[in-house]
């Protein structure tokens, strides 16, 4: 088994790029919990808000890869510890240090408790000036499309940074054209929208600029996790105050490196490896 989960991959990717990173969530008291806890420890991810919930199994996911590159997931999340975060046990003081809160739509898809936890951490972060980055990470295995649109909307409106795939951008806006979809997402209030296009790279939209970044030529071994590395790299670039062109090259390089290793977070790039590819 590999330690995984989109938010966990993001947390590790942020840490490897040099950001001070922490994870909010819940595990059980089994070997899979220890796998994740040990990885966070190795990577320097603050796990003080990683709760251990008695009586629940740690969430697991299975992924099947089809020959055409598509994936199918089997999730055991909803009734696992991941869906049972104890909201009252979250420490408000943790959020004093949070400049960016990253949320994945897959978390919102779990159950009402997860959505309530997300609303709570968002209000804790925003009250302290923290910004939201949001990846819809729409998984049809977890949520129907119509329900996803309703559930995601308040988070799209709260986000400074929206990071969908091209398919998700279309689902959220109705526009097939990525630039039109990007503009529609910016209209929700974001300052940057980064639309992920797998091997084809990404399209970045701000109010004044559109940057189309081609994909780096790499040998793809396992695409899972590329989006989360890309996301963390975008946050890094914004934190540095970089120009859009530079963020685009950096984030697409981080995503490309992630696909070169088997395992969801095994290929998470370090800052040195991204700089080497650039
Ligand atoms: P996941 O949800 O599995 O983390 P995603 O579907 O959200 O991934 P992708 O579009 O697969 O996101 O990947 C994110 C970024 O990583 C892309 O925009 C691209 O820049 C880079 N990338 C992904 N796959 C490849 C590839 N095969 N070759 C080069 N770059 C890639
Ligand atoms: Mg994704």
PDB file of C-alpha atoms and ligand atoms in Angstrom:
ATOM      1  CA  UNK A   1       0.000   0.000   0.000  1.00  0.00           C
ATOM      2  CA  UNK A   2       1.022   3.591  -0.687  1.00  0.00           C
ATOM      3  CA  UNK A   3       0.221   6.533   1.588  1.00  0.00           C
ATOM      4  CA  UNK A   4      -2.148   8.708  -0.412  1.00  0.00           C
ATOM      5  CA  UNK A   5      -5.219  10.893  -0.664  1.00  0.00           C
ATOM      6  CA  UNK A   6      -5.221  14.116  -2.677  1.00  0.00           C
ATOM      7  CA  UNK A   7      -4.884  16.408   0.375  1.00  0.00           C
ATOM      8  CA  UNK A   8      -2.030  14.299   1.772  1.00  0.00           C
ATOM      9  CA  UNK A   9      -0.181  14.380  -1.551  1.00  0.00           C
ATOM     10  CA  UNK A  10      -0.638  18.153  -1.650  1.00  0.00           C
ATOM     11  CA  UNK A  11       0.718  18.484   1.910  1.00  0.00           C
ATOM     12  CA  UNK A  12       3.823  16.447   1.068  1.00  0.00           C
ATOM     13  CA  UNK A  13       4.333  18.302  -2.232  1.00  0.00           C
ATOM     14  CA  UNK A  14       4.119  21.667  -0.443  1.00  0.00           C
ATOM     15  CA  UNK A  15       6.655  20.502   2.151  1.00  0.00           C
ATOM     16  CA  UNK A  16       9.065  19.248  -0.519  1.00  0.00           C
ATOM     17  CA  UNK A  17       8.947  22.600  -2.282  1.00  0.00           C
ATOM     18  CA  UNK A  18       9.891  24.276   0.981  1.00  0.00           C
ATOM     19  CA  UNK A  19       6.553  25.482   2.313  1.00  0.00           C
ATOM     20  CA  UNK A  20       5.678  25.052   5.976  1.00  0.00           C
ATOM     21  CA  UNK A  21       2.909  22.493   5.542  1.00  0.00           C
ATOM     22  CA  UNK A  22       0.334  20.805   7.765  1.00  0.00           C
ATOM     23  CA  UNK A  23      -2.489  18.317   7.294  1.00  0.00           C
ATOM     24  CA  UNK A  24      -6.006  18.354   8.722  1.00  0.00           C
ATOM     25  CA  UNK A  25      -7.880  15.054   8.777  1.00  0.00           C
ATOM     26  CA  UNK A  26      -8.468  11.776  10.555  1.00  0.00           C
ATOM     27  CA  UNK A  27      -7.171   8.228  10.552  1.00  0.00           C
ATOM     28  CA  UNK A  28      -7.945   5.127  12.599  1.00  0.00           C
ATOM     29  CA  UNK A  29      -5.492   3.218  14.759  1.00  0.00           C
ATOM     30  CA  UNK A  30      -4.263   0.651  12.219  1.00  0.00           C
ATOM     31  CA  UNK A  31      -1.210   0.009  10.064  1.00  0.00           C
ATOM     32  CA  UNK A  32      -2.519   2.277   7.271  1.00  0.00           C
ATOM     33  CA  UNK A  33      -2.709   5.126   9.788  1.00  0.00           C
ATOM     34  CA  UNK A  34       0.903   4.503  10.745  1.00  0.00           C
ATOM     35  CA  UNK A  35       1.899   4.494   7.057  1.00  0.00           C
ATOM     36  CA  UNK A  36       0.524   8.010   6.655  1.00  0.00           C
ATOM     37  CA  UNK A  37       1.774   9.286  10.027  1.00  0.00           C
ATOM     38  CA  UNK A  38       5.271   7.976   9.290  1.00  0.00           C
ATOM     39  CA  UNK A  39       5.313   9.612   5.847  1.00  0.00           C
ATOM     40  CA  UNK A  40       4.242  12.966   7.287  1.00  0.00           C
ATOM     41  CA  UNK A  41       6.976  12.652   9.912  1.00  0.00           C
ATOM     42  CA  UNK A  42       9.632  11.882   7.269  1.00  0.00           C
ATOM     43  CA  UNK A  43       8.493  14.782   5.095  1.00  0.00           C
ATOM     44  CA  UNK A  44       8.180  17.314   7.892  1.00  0.00           C
ATOM     45  CA  UNK A  45       4.415  17.783   7.471  1.00  0.00           C
ATOM     46  CA  UNK A  46       2.795  19.088  10.661  1.00  0.00           C
ATOM     47  CA  UNK A  47       0.346  16.336  11.692  1.00  0.00           C
ATOM     48  CA  UNK A  48      -0.899  17.923  14.912  1.00  0.00           C
ATOM     49  CA  UNK A  49      -4.368  18.223  13.300  1.00  0.00           C
ATOM     50  CA  UNK A  50      -4.323  14.627  12.060  1.00  0.00           C
ATOM     51  CA  UNK A  51      -6.787  13.053  14.452  1.00  0.00           C
ATOM     52  CA  UNK A  52      -6.874   9.408  15.464  1.00  0.00           C
ATOM     53  CA  UNK A  53     -10.535   8.419  15.700  1.00  0.00           C
ATOM     54  CA  UNK A  54     -11.205   5.355  17.837  1.00  0.00           C
ATOM     55  CA  UNK A  55     -13.453   2.697  16.338  1.00  0.00           C
ATOM     56  CA  UNK A  56     -12.904   3.710  12.707  1.00  0.00           C
ATOM     57  CA  UNK A  57     -10.703   2.195  10.012  1.00  0.00           C
ATOM     58  CA  UNK A  58      -8.285   4.439   8.117  1.00  0.00           C
ATOM     59  CA  UNK A  59      -9.736   5.323   4.709  1.00  0.00           C
ATOM     60  CA  UNK A  60      -8.398   3.402   1.727  1.00  0.00           C
ATOM     61  CA  UNK A  61      -8.789   3.757  -2.024  1.00  0.00           C
ATOM     62  CA  UNK A  62      -8.099   1.347  -4.860  1.00  0.00           C
ATOM     63  CA  UNK A  63      -7.268   2.594  -8.328  1.00  0.00           C
ATOM     64  CA  UNK A  64      -7.534   0.623 -11.571  1.00  0.00           C
ATOM     65  CA  UNK A  65      -5.719   1.877 -14.665  1.00  0.00           C
ATOM     66  CA  UNK A  66      -7.216   1.264 -18.112  1.00  0.00           C
ATOM     67  CA  UNK A  67      -5.082   0.989 -21.249  1.00  0.00           C
ATOM     68  CA  UNK A  68      -6.363   4.360 -22.509  1.00  0.00           C
ATOM     69  CA  UNK A  69      -4.920   6.122 -19.444  1.00  0.00           C
ATOM     70  CA  UNK A  70      -8.281   6.488 -17.691  1.00  0.00           C
ATOM     71  CA  UNK A  71      -8.686   5.490 -14.052  1.00  0.00           C
ATOM     72  CA  UNK A  72     -11.408   3.983 -11.953  1.00  0.00           C
ATOM     73  CA  UNK A  73     -11.457   4.279  -8.176  1.00  0.00           C
ATOM     74  CA  UNK A  74     -12.964   2.165  -5.444  1.00  0.00           C
ATOM     75  CA  UNK A  75     -13.196   4.327  -2.347  1.00  0.00           C
ATOM     76  CA  UNK A  76     -13.681   3.211   1.232  1.00  0.00           C
ATOM     77  CA  UNK A  77     -13.794   6.714   2.670  1.00  0.00           C
ATOM     78  CA  UNK A  78     -17.260   7.774   3.663  1.00  0.00           C
ATOM     79  CA  UNK A  79     -17.630   5.418   6.633  1.00  0.00           C
ATOM     80  CA  UNK A  80     -13.947   5.476   7.526  1.00  0.00           C
ATOM     81  CA  UNK A  81     -12.063   7.778   9.916  1.00  0.00           C
ATOM     82  CA  UNK A  82     -11.619  10.343   7.094  1.00  0.00           C
ATOM     83  CA  UNK A  83     -15.341  11.050   7.223  1.00  0.00           C
ATOM     84  CA  UNK A  84     -15.408  11.332  11.015  1.00  0.00           C
ATOM     85  CA  UNK A  85     -13.177  14.334  11.772  1.00  0.00           C
ATOM     86  CA  UNK A  86     -14.071  15.622  15.253  1.00  0.00           C
ATOM     87  CA  UNK A  87     -14.757  19.262  14.403  1.00  0.00           C
ATOM     88  CA  UNK A  88     -14.669  20.470  18.008  1.00  0.00           C
ATOM     89  CA  UNK A  89     -11.208  18.941  18.456  1.00  0.00           C
ATOM     90  CA  UNK A  90      -9.608  21.133  15.737  1.00  0.00           C
ATOM     91  CA  UNK A  91      -7.219  23.571  17.393  1.00  0.00           C
ATOM     92  CA  UNK A  92      -7.957  27.202  16.442  1.00  0.00           C
ATOM     93  CA  UNK A  93      -4.363  28.163  17.314  1.00  0.00           C
ATOM     94  CA  UNK A  94      -3.104  25.985  14.431  1.00  0.00           C
ATOM     95  CA  UNK A  95      -4.825  28.383  12.031  1.00  0.00           C
ATOM     96  CA  UNK A  96      -2.860  31.375  13.294  1.00  0.00           C
ATOM     97  CA  UNK A  97      -0.068  30.116  11.037  1.00  0.00           C
ATOM     98  CA  UNK A  98      -2.206  29.205   8.017  1.00  0.00           C
ATOM     99  CA  UNK A  99      -1.625  31.513   5.056  1.00  0.00           C
ATOM    100  CA  UNK A 100      -3.143  29.091   2.548  1.00  0.00           C
ATOM    101  CA  UNK A 101      -5.817  26.498   3.142  1.00  0.00           C
ATOM    102  CA  UNK A 102      -6.004  23.886   0.393  1.00  0.00           C
ATOM    103  CA  UNK A 103      -9.256  21.957   0.045  1.00  0.00           C
ATOM    104  CA  UNK A 104     -10.062  19.059  -2.231  1.00  0.00           C
ATOM    105  CA  UNK A 105     -13.558  18.445  -3.569  1.00  0.00           C
ATOM    106  CA  UNK A 106     -13.062  14.775  -2.759  1.00  0.00           C
ATOM    107  CA  UNK A 107     -13.111  15.749   0.933  1.00  0.00           C
ATOM    108  CA  UNK A 108     -16.381  17.627   0.427  1.00  0.00           C
ATOM    109  CA  UNK A 109     -17.786  14.543  -1.294  1.00  0.00           C
ATOM    110  CA  UNK A 110     -17.462  12.309   1.771  1.00  0.00           C
ATOM    111  CA  UNK A 111     -20.422  13.293   3.931  1.00  0.00           C
ATOM    112  CA  UNK A 112     -22.034  16.227   5.742  1.00  0.00           C
ATOM    113  CA  UNK A 113     -19.537  15.982   8.616  1.00  0.00           C
ATOM    114  CA  UNK A 114     -16.655  16.509   6.161  1.00  0.00           C
ATOM    115  CA  UNK A 115     -18.415  19.498   4.620  1.00  0.00           C
ATOM    116  CA  UNK A 116     -19.036  20.962   8.076  1.00  0.00           C
ATOM    117  CA  UNK A 117     -15.368  20.407   8.951  1.00  0.00           C
ATOM    118  CA  UNK A 118     -14.364  22.133   5.692  1.00  0.00           C
ATOM    119  CA  UNK A 119     -16.598  25.120   6.420  1.00  0.00           C
ATOM    120  CA  UNK A 120     -15.139  25.313   9.933  1.00  0.00           C
ATOM    121  CA  UNK A 121     -11.478  25.227   8.841  1.00  0.00           C
ATOM    122  CA  UNK A 122     -12.219  27.730   6.074  1.00  0.00           C
ATOM    123  CA  UNK A 123     -13.747  30.180   8.528  1.00  0.00           C
ATOM    124  CA  UNK A 124     -10.849  29.668  10.973  1.00  0.00           C
ATOM    125  CA  UNK A 125      -8.325  30.305   8.187  1.00  0.00           C
ATOM    126  CA  UNK A 126     -10.170  33.232   6.609  1.00  0.00           C
ATOM    127  CA  UNK A 127     -10.648  34.948   9.977  1.00  0.00           C
ATOM    128  CA  UNK A 128      -6.846  35.083  10.173  1.00  0.00           C
ATOM    129  CA  UNK A 129      -6.340  36.348   6.621  1.00  0.00           C
ATOM    130  CA  UNK A 130      -5.694  32.896   5.128  1.00  0.00           C
ATOM    131  CA  UNK A 131      -6.486  32.271   1.452  1.00  0.00           C
ATOM    132  CA  UNK A 132      -8.228  29.246  -0.042  1.00  0.00           C
ATOM    133  CA  UNK A 133      -6.975  27.110  -2.912  1.00  0.00           C
ATOM    134  CA  UNK A 134      -9.594  24.688  -4.183  1.00  0.00           C
ATOM    135  CA  UNK A 135      -9.209  21.629  -6.412  1.00  0.00           C
ATOM    136  CA  UNK A 136     -12.642  20.217  -7.312  1.00  0.00           C
ATOM    137  CA  UNK A 137     -11.126  16.735  -7.710  1.00  0.00           C
ATOM    138  CA  UNK A 138     -14.511  15.539  -8.893  1.00  0.00           C
ATOM    139  CA  UNK A 139     -14.846  11.786  -8.490  1.00  0.00           C
ATOM    140  CA  UNK A 140     -18.052  10.369 -10.002  1.00  0.00           C
ATOM    141  CA  UNK A 141     -17.536   7.334  -7.755  1.00  0.00           C
ATOM    142  CA  UNK A 142     -18.238   9.605  -4.754  1.00  0.00           C
ATOM    143  CA  UNK A 143     -20.780  12.157  -5.902  1.00  0.00           C
ATOM    144  CA  UNK A 144     -23.386  12.796  -8.612  1.00  0.00           C
ATOM    145  CA  UNK A 145     -22.602  15.774 -10.879  1.00  0.00           C
ATOM    146  CA  UNK A 146     -25.615  17.857  -9.880  1.00  0.00           C
ATOM    147  CA  UNK A 147     -24.846  17.413  -6.193  1.00  0.00           C
ATOM    148  CA  UNK A 148     -21.176  18.252  -6.749  1.00  0.00           C
ATOM    149  CA  UNK A 149     -22.087  21.574  -8.389  1.00  0.00           C
ATOM    150  CA  UNK A 150     -24.160  22.596  -5.381  1.00  0.00           C
ATOM    151  CA  UNK A 151     -21.612  21.423  -2.828  1.00  0.00           C
ATOM    152  CA  UNK A 152     -18.606  23.009  -4.574  1.00  0.00           C
ATOM    153  CA  UNK A 153     -20.175  26.420  -5.303  1.00  0.00           C
ATOM    154  CA  UNK A 154     -19.528  28.162  -1.950  1.00  0.00           C
ATOM    155  CA  UNK A 155     -15.913  26.955  -2.017  1.00  0.00           C
ATOM    156  CA  UNK A 156     -15.438  28.190  -5.601  1.00  0.00           C
ATOM    157  CA  UNK A 157     -16.721  31.570  -4.460  1.00  0.00           C
ATOM    158  CA  UNK A 158     -14.385  31.613  -1.443  1.00  0.00           C
ATOM    159  CA  UNK A 159     -11.267  30.505  -3.363  1.00  0.00           C
ATOM    160  CA  UNK A 160      -8.382  32.766  -4.365  1.00  0.00           C
ATOM    161  CA  UNK A 161      -6.988  29.936  -6.494  1.00  0.00           C
ATOM    162  CA  UNK A 162      -9.098  27.373  -8.403  1.00  0.00           C
ATOM    163  CA  UNK A 163      -7.346  24.313  -9.814  1.00  0.00           C
ATOM    164  CA  UNK A 164      -9.645  22.112 -11.911  1.00  0.00           C
ATOM    165  CA  UNK A 165      -8.872  19.706 -14.718  1.00  0.00           C
ATOM    166  CA  UNK A 166     -10.207  20.730 -18.133  1.00  0.00           C
ATOM    167  CA  UNK A 167     -13.113  18.305 -17.686  1.00  0.00           C
ATOM    168  CA  UNK A 168     -13.902  19.724 -14.251  1.00  0.00           C
ATOM    169  CA  UNK A 169     -13.721  23.299 -15.568  1.00  0.00           C
ATOM    170  CA  UNK A 170     -16.303  22.360 -18.191  1.00  0.00           C
ATOM    171  CA  UNK A 171     -18.490  20.616 -15.635  1.00  0.00           C
ATOM    172  CA  UNK A 172     -18.387  23.645 -13.322  1.00  0.00           C
ATOM    173  CA  UNK A 173     -19.047  26.294 -15.949  1.00  0.00           C
ATOM    174  CA  UNK A 174     -20.664  24.611 -18.952  1.00  0.00           C
ATOM    175  CA  UNK A 175     -17.910  25.999 -21.225  1.00  0.00           C
ATOM    176  CA  UNK A 176     -15.962  23.493 -23.279  1.00  0.00           C
ATOM    177  CA  UNK A 177     -13.381  26.133 -24.209  1.00  0.00           C
ATOM    178  CA  UNK A 178     -10.827  26.292 -21.368  1.00  0.00           C
ATOM    179  CA  UNK A 179     -10.337  30.064 -21.606  1.00  0.00           C
ATOM    180  CA  UNK A 180     -14.072  30.695 -21.416  1.00  0.00           C
ATOM    181  CA  UNK A 181     -14.306  28.283 -18.486  1.00  0.00           C
ATOM    182  CA  UNK A 182     -11.364  30.052 -16.834  1.00  0.00           C
ATOM    183  CA  UNK A 183     -13.081  33.424 -17.193  1.00  0.00           C
ATOM    184  CA  UNK A 184     -16.298  32.026 -15.720  1.00  0.00           C
ATOM    185  CA  UNK A 185     -14.372  30.681 -12.721  1.00  0.00           C
ATOM    186  CA  UNK A 186     -12.521  33.996 -12.256  1.00  0.00           C
ATOM    187  CA  UNK A 187     -15.924  35.672 -12.120  1.00  0.00           C
ATOM    188  CA  UNK A 188     -16.544  33.767  -8.880  1.00  0.00           C
ATOM    189  CA  UNK A 189     -13.814  35.901  -7.310  1.00  0.00           C
ATOM    190  CA  UNK A 190     -10.584  33.914  -7.761  1.00  0.00           C
ATOM    191  CA  UNK A 191      -7.360  35.736  -8.618  1.00  0.00           C
ATOM    192  CA  UNK A 192      -5.911  32.755 -10.519  1.00  0.00           C
ATOM    193  CA  UNK A 193      -7.396  29.725 -12.248  1.00  0.00           C
ATOM    194  CA  UNK A 194      -5.060  26.913 -13.349  1.00  0.00           C
ATOM    195  CA  UNK A 195      -6.706  24.379 -15.662  1.00  0.00           C
ATOM    196  CA  UNK A 196      -4.888  21.027 -15.831  1.00  0.00           C
ATOM    197  CA  UNK A 197      -4.638  19.155 -19.112  1.00  0.00           C
ATOM    198  CA  UNK A 198      -2.484  16.115 -18.310  1.00  0.00           C
ATOM    199  CA  UNK A 199       0.369  15.567 -20.798  1.00  0.00           C
ATOM    200  CA  UNK A 200      -0.841  18.646 -22.741  1.00  0.00           C
ATOM    201  CA  UNK A 201       0.103  20.955 -19.854  1.00  0.00           C
ATOM    202  CA  UNK A 202      -2.152  23.638 -18.424  1.00  0.00           C
ATOM    203  CA  UNK A 203      -3.902  26.944 -19.077  1.00  0.00           C
ATOM    204  CA  UNK A 204      -3.635  29.754 -16.524  1.00  0.00           C
ATOM    205  CA  UNK A 205      -6.076  32.633 -16.361  1.00  0.00           C
ATOM    206  CA  UNK A 206      -6.047  35.843 -14.355  1.00  0.00           C
ATOM    207  CA  UNK A 207      -8.155  38.952 -14.883  1.00  0.00           C
ATOM    208  CA  UNK A 208      -5.482  40.408 -17.208  1.00  0.00           C
ATOM    209  CA  UNK A 209      -3.639  37.442 -18.653  1.00  0.00           C
ATOM    210  CA  UNK A 210      -3.939  33.976 -20.162  1.00  0.00           C
ATOM    211  CA  UNK A 211      -0.879  31.712 -20.276  1.00  0.00           C
ATOM    212  CA  UNK A 212      -0.925  28.413 -22.127  1.00  0.00           C
ATOM    213  CA  UNK A 213       1.853  26.175 -20.804  1.00  0.00           C
ATOM    214  CA  UNK A 214       2.744  23.067 -22.818  1.00  0.00           C
ATOM    215  CA  UNK A 215       3.455  19.838 -20.946  1.00  0.00           C
ATOM    216  CA  UNK A 216       7.052  18.786 -20.331  1.00  0.00           C
ATOM    217  CA  UNK A 217       8.055  15.649 -22.231  1.00  0.00           C
ATOM    218  CA  UNK A 218       8.383  12.895 -19.628  1.00  0.00           C
ATOM    219  CA  UNK A 219       7.710   9.160 -19.552  1.00  0.00           C
ATOM    220  CA  UNK A 220       4.430   8.697 -17.698  1.00  0.00           C
ATOM    221  CA  UNK A 221       4.447   5.793 -15.251  1.00  0.00           C
ATOM    222  CA  UNK A 222       1.569   6.760 -12.936  1.00  0.00           C
ATOM    223  CA  UNK A 223      -0.490   9.922 -13.405  1.00  0.00           C
ATOM    224  CA  UNK A 224      -2.096   9.846  -9.948  1.00  0.00           C
ATOM    225  CA  UNK A 225      -0.960  12.759  -7.812  1.00  0.00           C
ATOM    226  CA  UNK A 226       0.262  15.004 -10.641  1.00  0.00           C
ATOM    227  CA  UNK A 227      -2.583  17.413 -10.040  1.00  0.00           C
ATOM    228  CA  UNK A 228      -1.755  17.754  -6.359  1.00  0.00           C
ATOM    229  CA  UNK A 229       1.927  18.497  -7.080  1.00  0.00           C
ATOM    230  CA  UNK A 230       0.850  21.041  -9.695  1.00  0.00           C
ATOM    231  CA  UNK A 231      -1.489  22.597  -7.109  1.00  0.00           C
ATOM    232  CA  UNK A 232       1.230  22.924  -4.469  1.00  0.00           C
ATOM    233  CA  UNK A 233       3.583  24.455  -7.031  1.00  0.00           C
ATOM    234  CA  UNK A 234       0.941  27.074  -7.939  1.00  0.00           C
ATOM    235  CA  UNK A 235       0.606  28.039  -4.271  1.00  0.00           C
ATOM    236  CA  UNK A 236       4.382  28.274  -3.995  1.00  0.00           C
ATOM    237  CA  UNK A 237       4.557  30.556  -7.042  1.00  0.00           C
ATOM    238  CA  UNK A 238       1.826  32.833  -5.743  1.00  0.00           C
ATOM    239  CA  UNK A 239       3.515  33.000  -2.339  1.00  0.00           C
ATOM    240  CA  UNK A 240       6.715  34.120  -4.076  1.00  0.00           C
ATOM    241  CA  UNK A 241       4.822  36.782  -6.040  1.00  0.00           C
ATOM    242  CA  UNK A 242       6.037  35.329  -9.348  1.00  0.00           C
ATOM    243  CA  UNK A 243       4.771  36.437 -12.755  1.00  0.00           C
ATOM    244  CA  UNK A 244       2.134  34.156 -14.286  1.00  0.00           C
ATOM    245  CA  UNK A 245       4.506  32.830 -16.961  1.00  0.00           C
ATOM    246  CA  UNK A 246       6.951  31.670 -14.288  1.00  0.00           C
ATOM    247  CA  UNK A 247       4.246  30.052 -12.148  1.00  0.00           C
ATOM    248  CA  UNK A 248       3.004  28.239 -15.272  1.00  0.00           C
ATOM    249  CA  UNK A 249       6.389  26.736 -16.113  1.00  0.00           C
ATOM    250  CA  UNK A 250       7.094  25.805 -12.506  1.00  0.00           C
ATOM    251  CA  UNK A 251       3.727  24.132 -11.876  1.00  0.00           C
ATOM    252  CA  UNK A 252       3.683  22.156 -15.127  1.00  0.00           C
ATOM    253  CA  UNK A 253       7.222  20.954 -14.380  1.00  0.00           C
ATOM    254  CA  UNK A 254       6.181  19.832 -10.880  1.00  0.00           C
ATOM    255  CA  UNK A 255       3.188  17.957 -12.331  1.00  0.00           C
ATOM    256  CA  UNK A 256       5.316  16.306 -15.012  1.00  0.00           C
ATOM    257  CA  UNK A 257       7.848  14.991 -12.496  1.00  0.00           C
ATOM    258  CA  UNK A 258       5.074  13.482 -10.367  1.00  0.00           C
ATOM    259  CA  UNK A 259       4.036  11.073 -13.154  1.00  0.00           C
ATOM    260  CA  UNK A 260       7.463   9.518 -13.560  1.00  0.00           C
ATOM    261  CA  UNK A 261       7.219   7.251 -10.503  1.00  0.00           C
ATOM    262  CA  UNK A 262       4.795   4.508  -9.485  1.00  0.00           C
ATOM    263  CA  UNK A 263       2.671   5.471  -6.493  1.00  0.00           C
ATOM    264  CA  UNK A 264       0.554   8.529  -5.704  1.00  0.00           C
ATOM    265  CA  UNK A 265       3.132  10.453  -3.652  1.00  0.00           C
ATOM    266  CA  UNK A 266       6.327   8.580  -4.493  1.00  0.00           C
ATOM    267  CA  UNK A 267       7.033  10.911  -7.404  1.00  0.00           C
ATOM    268  CA  UNK A 268       6.380  14.144  -5.530  1.00  0.00           C
ATOM    269  CA  UNK A 269       9.202  16.405  -6.729  1.00  0.00           C
ATOM    270  CA  UNK A 270      11.666  18.279  -4.568  1.00  0.00           C
ATOM    271  CA  UNK A 271      12.504  21.902  -5.323  1.00  0.00           C
ATOM    272  CA  UNK A 272      15.877  20.756  -6.696  1.00  0.00           C
ATOM    273  CA  UNK A 273      14.281  18.316  -9.153  1.00  0.00           C
ATOM    274  CA  UNK A 274      11.826  20.943 -10.437  1.00  0.00           C
ATOM    275  CA  UNK A 275      14.602  23.493 -10.930  1.00  0.00           C
ATOM    276  CA  UNK A 276      16.604  20.881 -12.834  1.00  0.00           C
ATOM    277  CA  UNK A 277      13.737  20.185 -15.246  1.00  0.00           C
ATOM    278  CA  UNK A 278      13.025  23.892 -15.916  1.00  0.00           C
TER     279      UNK A 278
HETATM  280  P1  LIG B   1      -4.697  13.908 -10.124  1.00  0.00           P
HETATM  281  O1  LIG B   1      -6.120  14.246  -9.795  1.00  0.00           O
HETATM  282  O2  LIG B   1      -4.477  12.471 -10.435  1.00  0.00           O
HETATM  283  O3  LIG B   1      -3.714  14.396  -9.135  1.00  0.00           O
HETATM  284  P2  LIG B   1      -5.207  15.759 -12.272  1.00  0.00           P
HETATM  285  O4  LIG B   1      -6.092  14.997 -13.209  1.00  0.00           O
HETATM  286  O5  LIG B   1      -5.806  16.695 -11.302  1.00  0.00           O
HETATM  287  O6  LIG B   1      -4.332  14.700 -11.494  1.00  0.00           O
HETATM  288  P3  LIG B   1      -3.330  16.220 -14.427  1.00  0.00           P
HETATM  289  O7  LIG B   1      -3.838  17.064 -15.525  1.00  0.00           O
HETATM  290  O8  LIG B   1      -3.238  14.758 -14.647  1.00  0.00           O
HETATM  291  O9  LIG B   1      -4.131  16.581 -13.085  1.00  0.00           O
HETATM  292  O10 LIG B   1      -1.854  16.679 -14.056  1.00  0.00           O
HETATM  293  C1  LIG B   1      -1.547  17.953 -13.544  1.00  0.00           C
HETATM  294  C2  LIG B   1      -0.447  18.609 -14.339  1.00  0.00           C
HETATM  295  O11 LIG B   1       0.710  17.765 -14.335  1.00  0.00           O
HETATM  296  C3  LIG B   1      -0.789  18.827 -15.827  1.00  0.00           C
HETATM  297  O12 LIG B   1      -1.469  20.065 -15.997  1.00  0.00           O
HETATM  298  C4  LIG B   1       0.573  18.794 -16.465  1.00  0.00           C
HETATM  299  O13 LIG B   1       1.187  20.051 -16.360  1.00  0.00           O
HETATM  300  C5  LIG B   1       1.335  17.780 -15.605  1.00  0.00           C
HETATM  301  N1  LIG B   1       1.261  16.433 -16.212  1.00  0.00           N
HETATM  302  C6  LIG B   1       0.363  15.466 -15.922  1.00  0.00           C
HETATM  303  N2  LIG B   1       0.565  14.368 -16.683  1.00  0.00           N
HETATM  304  C7  LIG B   1       1.632  14.647 -17.467  1.00  0.00           C
HETATM  305  C8  LIG B   1       2.371  13.925 -18.486  1.00  0.00           C
HETATM  306  N3  LIG B   1       2.036  12.691 -18.845  1.00  0.00           N
HETATM  307  N4  LIG B   1       3.404  14.545 -19.074  1.00  0.00           N
HETATM  308  C9  LIG B   1       3.752  15.802 -18.739  1.00  0.00           C
HETATM  309  N5  LIG B   1       3.113  16.537 -17.803  1.00  0.00           N
HETATM  310  C10 LIG B   1       2.077  15.980 -17.169  1.00  0.00           C
HETATM  311 MG1  LIG B   2      -7.172  16.181  -9.797  1.00  0.00          MG
END
